[in-house]
Tab-separated table of C-alpha atoms in Angstrom:
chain	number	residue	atom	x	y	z
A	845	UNK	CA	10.370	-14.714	13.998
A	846	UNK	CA	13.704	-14.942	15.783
A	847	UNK	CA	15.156	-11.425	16.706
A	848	UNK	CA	17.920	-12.204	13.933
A	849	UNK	CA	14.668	-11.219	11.406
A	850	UNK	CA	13.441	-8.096	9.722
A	851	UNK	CA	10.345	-6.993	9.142
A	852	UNK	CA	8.767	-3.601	7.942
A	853	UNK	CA	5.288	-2.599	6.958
A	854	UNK	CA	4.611	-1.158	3.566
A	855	UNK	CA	1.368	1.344	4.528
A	856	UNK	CA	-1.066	2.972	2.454
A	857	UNK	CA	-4.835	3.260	2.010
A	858	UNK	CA	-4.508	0.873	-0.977
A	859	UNK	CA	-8.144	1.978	-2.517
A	860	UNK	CA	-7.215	0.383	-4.824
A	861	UNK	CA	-4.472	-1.328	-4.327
A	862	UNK	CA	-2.132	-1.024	-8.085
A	863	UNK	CA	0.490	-2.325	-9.884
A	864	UNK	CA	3.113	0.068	-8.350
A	865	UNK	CA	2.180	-0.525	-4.668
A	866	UNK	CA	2.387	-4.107	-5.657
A	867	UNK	CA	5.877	-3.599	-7.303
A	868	UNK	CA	7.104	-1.910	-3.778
A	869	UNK	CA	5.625	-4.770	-1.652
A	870	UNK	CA	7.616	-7.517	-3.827
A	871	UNK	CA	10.578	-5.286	-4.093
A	872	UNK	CA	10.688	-5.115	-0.339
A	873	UNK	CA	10.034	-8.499	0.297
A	874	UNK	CA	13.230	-9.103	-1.174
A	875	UNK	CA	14.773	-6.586	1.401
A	876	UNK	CA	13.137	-7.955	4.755
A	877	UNK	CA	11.984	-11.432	6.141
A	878	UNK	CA	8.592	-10.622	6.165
A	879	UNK	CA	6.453	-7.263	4.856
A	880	UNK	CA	3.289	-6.058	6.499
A	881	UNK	CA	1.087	-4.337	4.300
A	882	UNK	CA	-0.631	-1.832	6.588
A	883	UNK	CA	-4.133	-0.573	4.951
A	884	UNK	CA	-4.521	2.279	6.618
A	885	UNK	CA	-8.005	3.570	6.703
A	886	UNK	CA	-9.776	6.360	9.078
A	887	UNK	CA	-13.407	4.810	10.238
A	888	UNK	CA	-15.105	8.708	9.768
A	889	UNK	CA	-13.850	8.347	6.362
A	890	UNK	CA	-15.757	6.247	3.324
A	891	UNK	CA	-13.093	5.388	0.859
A	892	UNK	CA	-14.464	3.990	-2.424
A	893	UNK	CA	-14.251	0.187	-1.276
A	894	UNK	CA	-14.597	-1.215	2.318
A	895	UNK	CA	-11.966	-1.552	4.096
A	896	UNK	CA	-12.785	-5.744	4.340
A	897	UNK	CA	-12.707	-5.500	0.713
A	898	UNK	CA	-9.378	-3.509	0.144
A	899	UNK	CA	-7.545	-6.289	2.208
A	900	UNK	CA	-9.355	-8.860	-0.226
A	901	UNK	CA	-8.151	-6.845	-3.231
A	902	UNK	CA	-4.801	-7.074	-2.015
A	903	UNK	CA	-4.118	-10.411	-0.837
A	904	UNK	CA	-6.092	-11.239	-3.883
A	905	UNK	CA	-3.439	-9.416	-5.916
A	906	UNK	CA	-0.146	-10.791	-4.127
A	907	UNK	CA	1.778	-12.975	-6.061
A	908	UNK	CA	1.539	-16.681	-4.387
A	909	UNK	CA	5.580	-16.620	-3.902
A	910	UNK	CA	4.950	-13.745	-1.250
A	911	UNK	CA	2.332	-15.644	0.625
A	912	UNK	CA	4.709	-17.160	3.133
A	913	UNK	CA	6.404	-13.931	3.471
A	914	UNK	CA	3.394	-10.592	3.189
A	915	UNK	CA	0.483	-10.462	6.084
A	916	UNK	CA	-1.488	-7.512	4.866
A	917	UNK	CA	-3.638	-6.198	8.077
A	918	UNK	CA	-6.080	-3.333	8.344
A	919	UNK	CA	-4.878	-0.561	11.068
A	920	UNK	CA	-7.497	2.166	12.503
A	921	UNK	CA	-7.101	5.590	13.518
A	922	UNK	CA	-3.130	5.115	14.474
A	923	UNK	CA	0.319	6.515	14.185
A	924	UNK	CA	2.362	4.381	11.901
A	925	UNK	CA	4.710	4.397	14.365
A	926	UNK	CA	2.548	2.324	16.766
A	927	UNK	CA	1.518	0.172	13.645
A	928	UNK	CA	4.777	-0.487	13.708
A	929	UNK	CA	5.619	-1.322	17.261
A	930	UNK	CA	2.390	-3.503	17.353
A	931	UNK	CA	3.809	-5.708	14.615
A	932	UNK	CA	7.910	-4.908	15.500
A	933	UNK	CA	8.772	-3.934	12.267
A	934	UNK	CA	11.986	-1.710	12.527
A	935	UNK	CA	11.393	0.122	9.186
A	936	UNK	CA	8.730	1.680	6.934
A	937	UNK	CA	9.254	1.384	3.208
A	938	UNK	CA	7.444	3.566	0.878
A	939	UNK	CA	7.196	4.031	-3.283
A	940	UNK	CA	8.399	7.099	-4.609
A	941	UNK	CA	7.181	8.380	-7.982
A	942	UNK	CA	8.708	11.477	-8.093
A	943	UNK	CA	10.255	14.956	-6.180
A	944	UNK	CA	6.801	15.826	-5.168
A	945	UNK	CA	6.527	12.603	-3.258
A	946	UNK	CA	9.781	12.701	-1.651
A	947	UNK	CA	8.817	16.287	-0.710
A	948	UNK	CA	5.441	14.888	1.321
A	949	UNK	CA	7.155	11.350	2.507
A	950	UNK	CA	10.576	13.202	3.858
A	951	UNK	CA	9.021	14.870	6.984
A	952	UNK	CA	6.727	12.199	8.001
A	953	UNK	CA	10.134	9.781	7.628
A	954	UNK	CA	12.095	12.422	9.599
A	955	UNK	CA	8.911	12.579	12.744
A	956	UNK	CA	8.349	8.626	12.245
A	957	UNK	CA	11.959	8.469	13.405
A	958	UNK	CA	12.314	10.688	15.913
A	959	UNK	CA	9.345	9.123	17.555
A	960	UNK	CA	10.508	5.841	17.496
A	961	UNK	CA	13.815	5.457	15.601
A	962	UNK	CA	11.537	3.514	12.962
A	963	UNK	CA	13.747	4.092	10.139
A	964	UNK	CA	12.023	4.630	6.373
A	965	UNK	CA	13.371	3.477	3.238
A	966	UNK	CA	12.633	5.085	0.406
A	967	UNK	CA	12.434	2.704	-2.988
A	968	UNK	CA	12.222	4.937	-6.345
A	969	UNK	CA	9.051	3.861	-8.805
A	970	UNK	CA	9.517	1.371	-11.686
A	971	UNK	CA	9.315	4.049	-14.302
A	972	UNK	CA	6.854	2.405	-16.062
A	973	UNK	CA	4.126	2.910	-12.925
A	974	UNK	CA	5.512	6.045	-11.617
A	975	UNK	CA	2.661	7.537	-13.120
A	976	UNK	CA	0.183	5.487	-10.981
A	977	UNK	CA	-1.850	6.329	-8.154
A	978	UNK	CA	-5.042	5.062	-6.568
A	979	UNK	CA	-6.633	8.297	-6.947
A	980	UNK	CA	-5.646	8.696	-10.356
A	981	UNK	CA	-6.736	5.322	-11.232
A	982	UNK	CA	-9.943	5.903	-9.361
A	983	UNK	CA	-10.761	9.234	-11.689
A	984	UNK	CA	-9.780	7.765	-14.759
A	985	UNK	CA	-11.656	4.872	-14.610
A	986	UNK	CA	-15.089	6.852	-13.272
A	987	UNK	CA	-14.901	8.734	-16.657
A	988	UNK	CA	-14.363	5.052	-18.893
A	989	UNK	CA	-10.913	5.598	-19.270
A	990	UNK	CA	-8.959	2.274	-19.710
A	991	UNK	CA	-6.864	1.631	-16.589
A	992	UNK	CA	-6.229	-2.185	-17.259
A	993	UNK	CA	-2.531	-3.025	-16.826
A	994	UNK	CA	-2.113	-0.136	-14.249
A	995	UNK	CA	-4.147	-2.705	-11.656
A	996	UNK	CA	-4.504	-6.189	-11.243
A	997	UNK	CA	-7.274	-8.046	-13.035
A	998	UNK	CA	-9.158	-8.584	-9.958
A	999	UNK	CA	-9.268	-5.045	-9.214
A	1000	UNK	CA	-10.519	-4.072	-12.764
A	1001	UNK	CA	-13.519	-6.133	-11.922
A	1002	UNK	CA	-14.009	-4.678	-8.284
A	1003	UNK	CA	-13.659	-1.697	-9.849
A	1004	UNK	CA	-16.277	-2.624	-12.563
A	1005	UNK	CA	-18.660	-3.576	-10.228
A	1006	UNK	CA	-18.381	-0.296	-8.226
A	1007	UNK	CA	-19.780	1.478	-11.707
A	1008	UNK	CA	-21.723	-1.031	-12.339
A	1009	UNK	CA	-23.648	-0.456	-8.981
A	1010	UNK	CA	-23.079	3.638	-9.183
A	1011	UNK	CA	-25.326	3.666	-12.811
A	1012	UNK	CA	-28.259	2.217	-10.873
């Protein structure tokens, strides 16, 4: 990339990755040259997929247009701001869904900058998924609740599978 280029990371834990962090990574990669999808995992943690498999669910999930333009890369036990130095993106862009995001986001934005002068933009929630959440998805989903069309077919069946293999 030429220094005429921009680049930002979209980060997250992405376990599962869902339609609305999927709707922020092709929003912003029609903002910037090229988005880096940071999963962002801690290795003392166990989220409910591997983190080798959350960067297959994703990249799995992109749409092929965004191919040439999203690298989604796993990050360890870092400061987004380094995340972002190692990969010289000049800006962090994060989904909001609501004031209660915006009220946990702002502060991290605000030390992410003075840190680094990595800049955040914020990009509001398509209304229709502002209601979506890995978590949420997660929980719903362990008690047979129907969470197709709030994640991409290939995640339904990963997250099949995961019940599948927690009955016995």
């Amino acid at each position: 990339m030429t220094h005429l280029e921009r680049r930002c990371v979209c980060p997250g834990s992405f376990d599962p990755v869902t339609h609305g962090h999927l709707d922020v990574v092709r929003r912003a990669a029609a903002l910037f040259d090229e988005v880096v999808v940071a999963v962002l995992h801690n290795p003392a943690k166990q989220g409910s997929f591997p983190v080798e498999r959350r960067l297959d669910l994703v990249r799995r999930s992109l749409e092929p247009d965004l191919a040439d333009r999203v690298r989604v890369e796993a990050f360890a036990d870092t400061l987004l701001v380094d995340v972002c130095r190692q990969v010289g993106a000049g800006a962090v862009v994060k989904g909001l869904r609501g004031g209660t995001d915006f009220a946990y986001e702002l502060p991290m934005a605000r030390m992410n900058r003075h840190l680094s002068g990595v800049e955040t933009v914020f990009l509001p929630a398509d209304p229709t998924l502002e209601h979506v959440s890995s978590s949420l998805v997660k929980e719903v989903h362990r008690y047979r609740g129907d969470v197709a069309g709030l994640v991409p077919d290939v995640v339904l069946a990963a997250l099949e599978e995961l019940a599948r293999a927690a009955d016995g």
